[in-house]
PDB file of C-alpha atoms in Angstrom:
ATOM      1  CA  MET A1019     -20.377 -22.754   0.241  1.00 33.00           C
ATOM      2  CA  SER A1020     -20.010 -19.102  -0.710  1.00 33.00           C
ATOM      3  CA  LEU A1021     -17.114 -17.393  -0.399  1.00 36.00           C
ATOM      4  CA  ASP A1022     -15.880 -14.101   0.300  1.00 41.00           C
ATOM      5  CA  SER A1023     -15.128 -11.545  -2.105  1.00 39.00           C
ATOM      6  CA  ASP A1024     -12.037 -10.935   0.209  1.00 45.00           C
ATOM      7  CA  THR A1025     -10.386 -14.402   0.190  1.00 45.00           C
ATOM      8  CA  PRO A1026     -10.014 -16.262  -3.237  1.00 44.00           C
ATOM      9  CA  PRO A1027     -10.767 -20.259  -3.163  1.00 44.00           C
ATOM     10  CA  LEU A1028      -7.329 -22.530  -2.167  1.00 45.00           C
ATOM     11  CA  LEU A1029      -6.299 -24.798  -5.087  1.00 40.00           C
ATOM     12  CA  ALA A1030      -6.014 -27.326  -2.203  1.00 42.00           C
ATOM     13  CA  SER A1031      -7.758 -27.417   1.132  1.00 45.00           C
ATOM     14  CA  LEU A1032      -6.534 -29.432   4.204  1.00 49.00           C
ATOM     15  CA  ASP A1033      -9.839 -31.855   3.351  1.00 46.00           C
ATOM     16  CA  ARG A1034      -7.776 -34.536   5.465  1.00 46.00           C
ATOM     17  CA  PRO A1035      -5.837 -32.197   8.191  1.00 46.00           C
ATOM     18  CA  PRO A1036      -2.684 -33.573   8.974  1.00 48.00           C
ATOM     19  CA  THR A1037      -2.684 -35.461  12.776  1.00 49.00           C
ATOM     20  CA  GLY A1038      -0.510 -33.798  15.464  1.00 53.00           C
ATOM     21  CA  PRO A1039      -0.428 -29.985  16.613  1.00 59.00           C
ATOM     22  CA  SER A1040       2.859 -28.876  14.791  1.00 67.00           C
ATOM     23  CA  VAL A1041       2.218 -30.998  11.536  1.00 74.00           C
ATOM     24  CA  LEU A1042      -1.276 -29.148  11.146  1.00 81.00           C
ATOM     25  CA  HIS A1043       0.359 -25.843  11.803  1.00 81.00           C
ATOM     26  CA  ASP A1044       2.870 -26.243   9.677  1.00 89.00           C
ATOM     27  CA  ALA A1045       0.272 -27.447   6.808  1.00 91.00           C
ATOM     28  CA  VAL A1046      -1.849 -23.904   7.221  1.00 92.00           C
ATOM     29  CA  VAL A1047       1.289 -21.618   7.447  1.00 93.00           C
ATOM     30  CA  GLY A1048       2.628 -23.427   4.064  1.00 91.00           C
ATOM     31  CA  HIS A1049      -0.810 -23.487   2.192  1.00 91.00           C
ATOM     32  CA  LEU A1050      -1.118 -19.351   3.286  1.00 93.00           C
ATOM     33  CA  ARG A1051       2.585 -18.769   1.714  1.00 92.00           C
ATOM     34  CA  ALA A1052       1.974 -20.456  -1.463  1.00 90.00           C
ATOM     35  CA  LEU A1053      -1.007 -17.893  -1.530  1.00 90.00           C
ATOM     36  CA  ILE A1054       0.638 -14.866  -1.195  1.00 91.00           C
ATOM     37  CA  VAL A1055       4.080 -15.945  -2.758  1.00 89.00           C
ATOM     38  CA  GLU A1056       1.946 -16.995  -6.206  1.00 86.00           C
ATOM     39  CA  GLY A1057      -0.412 -13.547  -5.271  1.00 85.00           C
ATOM     40  CA  ARG A1058      -3.889 -15.697  -4.715  1.00 88.00           C
ATOM     41  CA  LEU A1059      -3.842 -13.809  -1.505  1.00 91.00           C
ATOM     42  CA  ALA A1060      -2.418 -10.091  -2.976  1.00 89.00           C
ATOM     43  CA  PRO A1061      -0.787  -7.099  -1.194  1.00 90.00           C
ATOM     44  CA  GLY A1062      -2.683  -5.100   1.371  1.00 92.00           C
ATOM     45  CA  GLN A1063      -5.589  -7.981   0.798  1.00 94.00           C
ATOM     46  CA  ARG A1064      -7.029  -8.239   3.945  1.00 94.00           C
ATOM     47  CA  LEU A1065      -7.308 -12.384   5.350  1.00 94.00           C
ATOM     48  CA  ASN A1066     -11.083 -13.400   6.395  1.00 92.00           C
ATOM     49  CA  GLU A1067     -10.632 -15.478   9.158  1.00 92.00           C
ATOM     50  CA  ARG A1068     -14.147 -17.046   8.956  1.00 92.00           C
ATOM     51  CA  VAL A1069     -13.594 -17.957   4.971  1.00 92.00           C
ATOM     52  CA  LEU A1070      -9.693 -19.570   5.660  1.00 92.00           C
ATOM     53  CA  CYS A1071     -10.978 -21.678   8.110  1.00 92.00           C
ATOM     54  CA  GLU A1072     -13.924 -22.957   5.994  1.00 91.00           C
ATOM     55  CA  GLN A1073     -11.292 -23.628   3.221  1.00 88.00           C
ATOM     56  CA  LEU A1074      -8.852 -25.323   5.667  1.00 88.00           C
ATOM     57  CA  LYS A1075     -10.986 -27.117   7.470  1.00 90.00           C
ATOM     58  CA  VAL A1076      -9.450 -25.655  10.846  1.00 91.00           C
ATOM     59  CA  SER A1077     -10.118 -23.990  13.959  1.00 91.00           C
ATOM     60  CA  ARG A1078      -9.403 -20.139  14.592  1.00 91.00           C
ATOM     61  CA  THR A1079      -6.438 -20.825  16.618  1.00 91.00           C
ATOM     62  CA  PRO A1080      -3.833 -22.623  14.024  1.00 91.00           C
ATOM     63  CA  LEU A1081      -5.124 -20.070  11.888  1.00 93.00           C
ATOM     64  CA  ARG A1082      -4.324 -17.198  13.840  1.00 92.00           C
ATOM     65  CA  GLU A1083      -0.875 -18.761  14.808  1.00 93.00           C
ATOM     66  CA  ALA A1084       0.340 -19.525  11.277  1.00 94.00           C
ATOM     67  CA  TYR A1085      -0.126 -15.433  11.167  1.00 95.00           C
ATOM     68  CA  LYS A1086       2.185 -14.647  13.659  1.00 94.00           C
ATOM     69  CA  VAL A1087       4.792 -16.942  11.644  1.00 94.00           C
ATOM     70  CA  LEU A1088       4.056 -15.184   8.283  1.00 94.00           C
ATOM     71  CA  ALA A1089       3.858 -11.960  10.145  1.00 94.00           C
ATOM     72  CA  VAL A1090       7.747 -13.030  11.600  1.00 92.00           C
ATOM     73  CA  GLU A1091       8.822 -13.658   7.797  1.00 90.00           C
ATOM     74  CA  GLY A1092       7.339 -10.394   6.583  1.00 90.00           C
ATOM     75  CA  LEU A1093       4.345 -11.707   4.461  1.00 92.00           C
ATOM     76  CA  VAL A1094       1.517 -10.217   6.637  1.00 94.00           C
ATOM     77  CA  ARG A1095       1.061  -7.209   9.360  1.00 94.00           C
ATOM     78  CA  LEU A1096      -1.248  -8.241  11.920  1.00 94.00           C
ATOM     79  CA  LEU A1097      -3.607  -6.147  12.622  1.00 92.00           C
ATOM     80  CA  PRO A1098      -5.075  -5.249  16.178  1.00 87.00           C
ATOM     81  CA  ASN A1099      -7.789  -7.357  17.213  1.00 80.00           C
ATOM     82  CA  ARG A1100      -8.576  -7.033  13.408  1.00 78.00           C
ATOM     83  CA  GLY A1101      -6.218 -10.611  11.917  1.00 88.00           C
ATOM     84  CA  ALA A1102      -3.785  -9.861   9.521  1.00 94.00           C
ATOM     85  CA  GLU A1103      -3.410  -8.282   6.403  1.00 95.00           C
ATOM     86  CA  VAL A1104      -0.753  -8.776   3.156  1.00 94.00           C
ATOM     87  CA  LEU A1105       1.806  -6.836   3.328  1.00 92.00           C
ATOM     88  CA  ARG A1106       2.044  -4.458   0.432  1.00 92.00           C
ATOM     89  CA  LEU A1107       5.448  -2.761  -0.340  1.00 93.00           C
ATOM     90  CA  THR A1108       6.344   0.266  -0.952  1.00 94.00           C
ATOM     91  CA  GLU A1109       8.266   1.260  -4.384  1.00 95.00           C
ATOM     92  CA  ALA A1110      11.016   2.497  -2.062  1.00 96.00           C
ATOM     93  CA  GLU A1111      11.001  -0.113   0.118  1.00 95.00           C
ATOM     94  CA  VAL A1112      11.360  -2.696  -2.575  1.00 95.00           C
ATOM     95  CA  ILE A1113      14.208  -1.119  -3.770  1.00 96.00           C
ATOM     96  CA  GLU A1114      15.989  -1.182  -0.381  1.00 96.00           C
ATOM     97  CA  LEU A1115      14.913  -5.249  -0.131  1.00 95.00           C
ATOM     98  CA  PHE A1116      16.384  -5.293  -3.430  1.00 96.00           C
ATOM     99  CA  GLU A1117      19.393  -3.615  -2.968  1.00 96.00           C
ATOM    100  CA  LEU A1118      19.906  -5.878   0.112  1.00 97.00           C
ATOM    101  CA  ILE A1119      19.311  -9.374  -1.443  1.00 97.00           C
ATOM    102  CA  GLY A1120      21.321  -8.749  -4.913  1.00 97.00           C
ATOM    103  CA  GLY A1121      23.955  -8.106  -2.039  1.00 97.00           C
ATOM    104  CA  LEU A1122      23.562 -11.330  -0.390  1.00 98.00           C
ATOM    105  CA  GLU A1123      23.075 -13.303  -3.438  1.00 97.00           C
ATOM    106  CA  ALA A1124      26.377 -11.424  -5.543  1.00 98.00           C
ATOM    107  CA  MET A1125      28.180 -12.435  -1.988  1.00 98.00           C
ATOM    108  CA  SER A1126      26.646 -15.669  -2.228  1.00 98.00           C
ATOM    109  CA  GLY A1127      27.276 -16.876  -5.797  1.00 98.00           C
ATOM    110  CA  GLU A1128      31.113 -15.202  -5.896  1.00 98.00           C
ATOM    111  CA  LEU A1129      31.630 -17.367  -2.112  1.00 98.00           C
ATOM    112  CA  ALA A1130      30.444 -20.821  -3.767  1.00 98.00           C
ATOM    113  CA  CYS A1131      32.468 -20.492  -7.128  1.00 98.00           C
ATOM    114  CA  ALA A1132      35.675 -21.088  -4.364  1.00 98.00           C
ATOM    115  CA  ARG A1133      33.882 -23.257  -2.188  1.00 98.00           C
ATOM    116  CA  ILE A1134      31.456 -25.940  -3.811  1.00 98.00           C
ATOM    117  CA  GLU A1135      32.265 -29.172  -3.595  1.00 98.00           C
ATOM    118  CA  ALA A1136      31.554 -31.791  -6.531  1.00 98.00           C
ATOM    119  CA  ALA A1137      28.332 -33.413  -5.087  1.00 98.00           C
ATOM    120  CA  GLN A1138      26.977 -29.795  -4.910  1.00 98.00           C
ATOM    121  CA  LEU A1139      27.248 -28.917  -8.169  1.00 98.00           C
ATOM    122  CA  ALA A1140      25.825 -31.803  -9.862  1.00 98.00           C
ATOM    123  CA  GLU A1141      22.452 -30.646  -7.095  1.00 98.00           C
ATOM    124  CA  ILE A1142      22.696 -27.462  -8.864  1.00 98.00           C
ATOM    125  CA  ARG A1143      22.850 -29.048 -12.480  1.00 98.00           C
ATOM    126  CA  ALA A1144      20.166 -31.610 -12.010  1.00 98.00           C
ATOM    127  CA  LEU A1145      17.531 -28.239 -10.865  1.00 98.00           C
ATOM    128  CA  HIS A1146      18.627 -26.518 -13.712  1.00 98.00           C
ATOM    129  CA  PHE A1147      17.724 -28.851 -16.337  1.00 98.00           C
ATOM    130  CA  GLU A1148      14.817 -29.915 -14.440  1.00 98.00           C
ATOM    131  CA  MET A1149      13.758 -26.078 -14.118  1.00 98.00           C
ATOM    132  CA  MET A1150      14.571 -25.897 -17.763  1.00 98.00           C
ATOM    133  CA  ALA A1151      11.625 -28.548 -18.813  1.00 98.00           C
ATOM    134  CA  CYS A1152       9.066 -26.715 -16.478  1.00 97.00           C
ATOM    135  CA  HIS A1153      10.207 -23.646 -18.450  1.00 97.00           C
ATOM    136  CA  ALA A1154       9.527 -25.152 -21.691  1.00 97.00           C
ATOM    137  CA  ARG A1155       5.984 -26.230 -20.320  1.00 96.00           C
ATOM    138  CA  ARG A1156       5.392 -22.588 -19.249  1.00 94.00           C
ATOM    139  CA  ASP A1157       4.450 -24.278 -15.648  1.00 95.00           C
ATOM    140  CA  LEU A1158       5.447 -21.651 -13.362  1.00 92.00           C
ATOM    141  CA  ALA A1159       4.851 -22.830  -9.749  1.00 90.00           C
ATOM    142  CA  PRO A1160       7.222 -25.720  -9.952  1.00 94.00           C
ATOM    143  CA  TYR A1161       9.540 -23.823 -12.172  1.00 95.00           C
ATOM    144  CA  PHE A1162       9.749 -21.608  -8.791  1.00 92.00           C
ATOM    145  CA  ASP A1163       9.690 -23.532  -6.518  1.00 93.00           C
ATOM    146  CA  LEU A1164      12.956 -25.206  -8.396  1.00 97.00           C
ATOM    147  CA  ASN A1165      14.266 -21.803  -9.004  1.00 95.00           C
ATOM    148  CA  ARG A1166      14.180 -20.912  -5.175  1.00 95.00           C
ATOM    149  CA  ARG A1167      16.022 -24.310  -4.575  1.00 97.00           C
ATOM    150  CA  ILE A1168      18.894 -23.613  -6.664  1.00 98.00           C
ATOM    151  CA  HIS A1169      19.741 -20.226  -5.186  1.00 97.00           C
ATOM    152  CA  GLU A1170      19.554 -21.810  -1.989  1.00 97.00           C
ATOM    153  CA  ALA A1171      21.612 -24.471  -3.006  1.00 98.00           C
ATOM    154  CA  ILE A1172      23.783 -21.903  -3.692  1.00 98.00           C
ATOM    155  CA  ASN A1173      23.890 -20.177  -0.146  1.00 98.00           C
ATOM    156  CA  ARG A1174      24.507 -23.059   1.217  1.00 98.00           C
ATOM    157  CA  ALA A1175      27.923 -23.752  -1.236  1.00 98.00           C
ATOM    158  CA  ALA A1176      29.426 -20.639   0.301  1.00 98.00           C
ATOM    159  CA  GLY A1177      30.222 -22.445   2.997  1.00 98.00           C
ATOM    160  CA  ASN A1178      28.842 -19.398   5.370  1.00 98.00           C
ATOM    161  CA  SER A1179      26.746 -20.004   8.117  1.00 97.00           C
ATOM    162  CA  MET A1180      25.895 -16.429   9.332  1.00 97.00           C
ATOM    163  CA  LEU A1181      25.251 -15.738   5.319  1.00 98.00           C
ATOM    164  CA  SER A1182      22.832 -18.577   5.038  1.00 97.00           C
ATOM    165  CA  GLU A1183      20.991 -17.412   8.201  1.00 96.00           C
ATOM    166  CA  THR A1184      20.476 -13.615   7.083  1.00 96.00           C
ATOM    167  CA  TYR A1185      20.050 -14.798   3.169  1.00 96.00           C
ATOM    168  CA  LYS A1186      17.200 -17.099   4.561  1.00 93.00           C
ATOM    169  CA  ARG A1187      15.423 -14.032   6.471  1.00 91.00           C
ATOM    170  CA  VAL A1188      15.683 -11.575   3.919  1.00 94.00           C
ATOM    171  CA  ASN A1189      15.207 -14.101   1.171  1.00 92.00           C
ATOM    172  CA  MET A1190      11.500 -15.253   2.648  1.00 89.00           C
ATOM    173  CA  ARG A1191      10.456 -11.645   2.411  1.00 88.00           C
ATOM    174  CA  CYS A1192      11.382 -12.303  -1.412  1.00 90.00           C
ATOM    175  CA  GLN A1193       9.450 -14.489  -2.799  1.00 87.00           C
ATOM    176  CA  SER A1194       6.468 -13.254  -3.606  1.00 86.00           C
ATOM    177  CA  LEU A1195       7.631 -10.594  -5.542  1.00 89.00           C
ATOM    178  CA  ARG A1196      10.120 -12.850  -7.084  1.00 89.00           C
ATOM    179  CA  TYR A1197       7.674 -15.127  -8.241  1.00 88.00           C
ATOM    180  CA  ARG A1198       5.742 -12.241  -9.299  1.00 82.00           C
ATOM    181  CA  SER A1199       8.555 -11.172 -11.908  1.00 83.00           C
ATOM    182  CA  ASN A1200       8.243 -14.032 -13.824  1.00 82.00           C
ATOM    183  CA  PHE A1201       4.962 -13.016 -15.334  1.00 83.00           C
ATOM    184  CA  ASP A1202       6.483 -11.427 -17.825  1.00 83.00           C
ATOM    185  CA  GLN A1203       7.229 -13.896 -20.493  1.00 89.00           C
ATOM    186  CA  ASP A1204      10.302 -12.179 -22.033  1.00 90.00           C
ATOM    187  CA  LYS A1205      11.529 -11.592 -18.824  1.00 90.00           C
ATOM    188  CA  TRP A1206      10.760 -15.022 -17.868  1.00 92.00           C
ATOM    189  CA  ASP A1207      13.289 -16.219 -20.900  1.00 94.00           C
ATOM    190  CA  ALA A1208      15.932 -13.362 -19.778  1.00 94.00           C
ATOM    191  CA  ALA A1209      16.159 -15.183 -15.906  1.00 94.00           C
ATOM    192  CA  LEU A1210      16.489 -18.783 -17.096  1.00 96.00           C
ATOM    193  CA  ALA A1211      19.202 -17.310 -19.768  1.00 97.00           C
ATOM    194  CA  ASP A1212      20.748 -15.462 -16.372  1.00 97.00           C
ATOM    195  CA  HIS A1213      20.592 -19.365 -14.355  1.00 97.00           C
ATOM    196  CA  THR A1214      22.335 -20.929 -17.496  1.00 98.00           C
ATOM    197  CA  ALA A1215      24.985 -18.410 -17.369  1.00 98.00           C
ATOM    198  CA  MET A1216      25.427 -18.438 -13.577  1.00 98.00           C
ATOM    199  CA  LEU A1217      25.704 -22.767 -13.919  1.00 98.00           C
ATOM    200  CA  GLU A1218      28.868 -22.290 -16.828  1.00 98.00           C
ATOM    201  CA  ALA A1219      29.929 -19.668 -14.042  1.00 98.00           C
ATOM    202  CA  LEU A1220      29.983 -22.252 -10.826  1.00 98.00           C
ATOM    203  CA  GLU A1221      31.117 -25.065 -13.249  1.00 98.00           C
ATOM    204  CA  GLN A1222      34.184 -22.792 -14.191  1.00 98.00           C
ATOM    205  CA  ARG A1223      34.319 -21.511 -10.593  1.00 98.00           C
ATOM    206  CA  ASP A1224      34.640 -18.086 -11.771  1.00 98.00           C
ATOM    207  CA  GLY A1225      34.042 -16.072  -9.012  1.00 98.00           C
ATOM    208  CA  ALA A1226      34.011 -12.735 -10.366  1.00 98.00           C
ATOM    209  CA  ARG A1227      31.527 -12.782 -13.313  1.00 98.00           C
ATOM    210  CA  MET A1228      29.452 -15.132 -10.931  1.00 98.00           C
ATOM    211  CA  ARG A1229      29.165 -12.056  -8.599  1.00 98.00           C
ATOM    212  CA  ALA A1230      28.094  -9.805 -11.855  1.00 98.00           C
ATOM    213  CA  LEU A1231      25.654 -12.178 -13.328  1.00 98.00           C
ATOM    214  CA  MET A1232      23.705 -12.537  -9.563  1.00 97.00           C
ATOM    215  CA  THR A1233      23.906  -8.667  -9.255  1.00 97.00           C
ATOM    216  CA  ALA A1234      22.221  -7.865 -12.548  1.00 96.00           C
ATOM    217  CA  HIS A1235      19.813 -11.047 -12.367  1.00 96.00           C
ATOM    218  CA  LEU A1236      18.733  -9.507  -9.038  1.00 95.00           C
ATOM    219  CA  THR A1237      18.113  -5.521 -10.846  1.00 95.00           C
ATOM    220  CA  ALA A1238      16.839  -6.873 -13.605  1.00 93.00           C
ATOM    221  CA  LYS A1239      14.426  -8.667 -11.118  1.00 93.00           C
ATOM    222  CA  ARG A1240      13.902  -5.501  -9.130  1.00 94.00           C
ATOM    223  CA  ASP A1241      13.267  -3.643 -11.986  1.00 93.00           C
ATOM    224  CA  ALA A1242      10.003  -6.175 -13.396  1.00 91.00           C
ATOM    225  CA  VAL A1243       8.256  -5.742  -9.903  1.00 91.00           C
ATOM    226  CA  LEU A1244       8.400  -1.769  -9.991  1.00 94.00           C
ATOM    227  CA  LYS A1245       7.212  -1.916 -13.685  1.00 91.00           C
ATOM    228  CA  ALA A1246       4.388  -4.170 -12.527  1.00 88.00           C
ATOM    229  CA  MET A1247       3.692  -2.108  -9.710  1.00 88.00           C
ATOM    230  CA  GLN A1248       3.183   0.903 -11.519  1.00 89.00           C
ATOM    231  CA  ALA A1249       1.177  -0.791 -13.753  1.00 86.00           C
ATOM    232  CA  ASP A1250      -1.300  -1.538 -10.919  1.00 76.00           C
ATOM    233  CA  ALA A1251      -1.067   2.259  -9.487  1.00 73.00           C
ATOM    234  CA  PRO A1252      -4.532   3.139  -9.238  1.00 64.00           C
ATOM    235  CA  GLY A1253      -4.335   6.238 -11.656  1.00 60.00           C
ATOM    236  CA  ASN A1254      -2.886   3.809 -14.429  1.00 51.00           C
ATOM    237  CA  LEU A1255      -5.200   1.463 -13.855  1.00 47.00           C
ATOM    238  CA  ALA A1256      -7.817   4.082 -14.576  1.00 49.00           C
ATOM    239  CA  GLN A1257      -6.388   4.651 -17.674  1.00 52.00           C
ATOM    240  CA  ARG A1258      -6.648   1.512 -18.666  1.00 50.00           C
ATOM    241  CA  ARG A1259      -9.878   0.891 -18.315  1.00 50.00           C
ATOM    242  CA  ALA A1260     -11.273   4.294 -19.410  1.00 49.00           C
ATOM    243  CA  ALA A1261      -8.962   3.172 -22.925  1.00 50.00           C
ATOM    244  CA  ARG A1262     -10.858   0.232 -22.863  1.00 53.00           C
ATOM    245  CA  SER A1263     -13.470   1.596 -22.411  1.00 50.00           C
ATOM    246  CA  SER A1264     -13.295   3.936 -24.891  1.00 52.00           C
ATOM    247  CA  ALA A1265     -12.017   1.298 -27.666  1.00 55.00           C
ATOM    248  CA  ILE A1266     -16.011  -0.708 -26.836  1.00 54.00           C
ATOM    249  CA  LEU A1267     -17.536   2.158 -27.582  1.00 46.00           C
ATOM    250  CA  ALA A1268     -15.615   3.317 -30.421  1.00 51.00           C
ATOM    251  CA  ALA A1269     -16.007  -0.184 -32.300  1.00 53.00           C
ATOM    252  CA  ALA A1270     -20.368   0.187 -31.342  1.00 47.00           C
ATOM    253  CA  LEU A1271     -20.168   2.783 -32.729  1.00 47.00           C
ATOM    254  CA  ALA A1272     -18.480   1.879 -36.311  1.00 53.00           C
ATOM    255  CA  ASP A1273     -20.928  -1.471 -36.272  1.00 51.00           C
TER     256      ASP A1273
END
């Protein structure tokens, strides 16, 4: 099957679609969300209905319903009579988004230190060690899933339902950005070190330290995203291509 250049092939298609409309709907939403979070559908990219329907082996109806869910989550933008595209944030929007999620994470961490139960702490500790193993294997996708589960567990341990509701809504918009921040190996290593320190703060019930760690952790994520966005800006891309062309030409002349 020939694929449209605007839509990359899925790593896993729905070769055997789940039975039942609600199950199928959730599966389609989950596949598209993963493609966006992991960067296989890039910011600003138009979602090609024909190709996605072929790849997922579904009709247009569940696909369009999935678009609506992802639009509410802040991952896609609906285009009147033209489908949808992956949402592209400006640098100013990224800064504002990380200011908000950073504040929510800091509050979650501080409250969790005061309220976390032994079973919750044991769960976070187990997830952390699993995450360390993924980092050692340089296996980013499962690492990120465990990372997400740790942050969500800390938020639940804060014991504030209003905070959890707000956190879930805002954090969904950050997922693709947070995933992207680990593409830099040094920053990925630093993020793991942050998590080790967070676990220690939780074990010691040190709320002030946990708040500071969470704030610094999200600030580093923000800076990594902004750096990547600036590197991908059209002017910088053109400069890098020109530099590569010059290097190739110089090497050819030297031969």
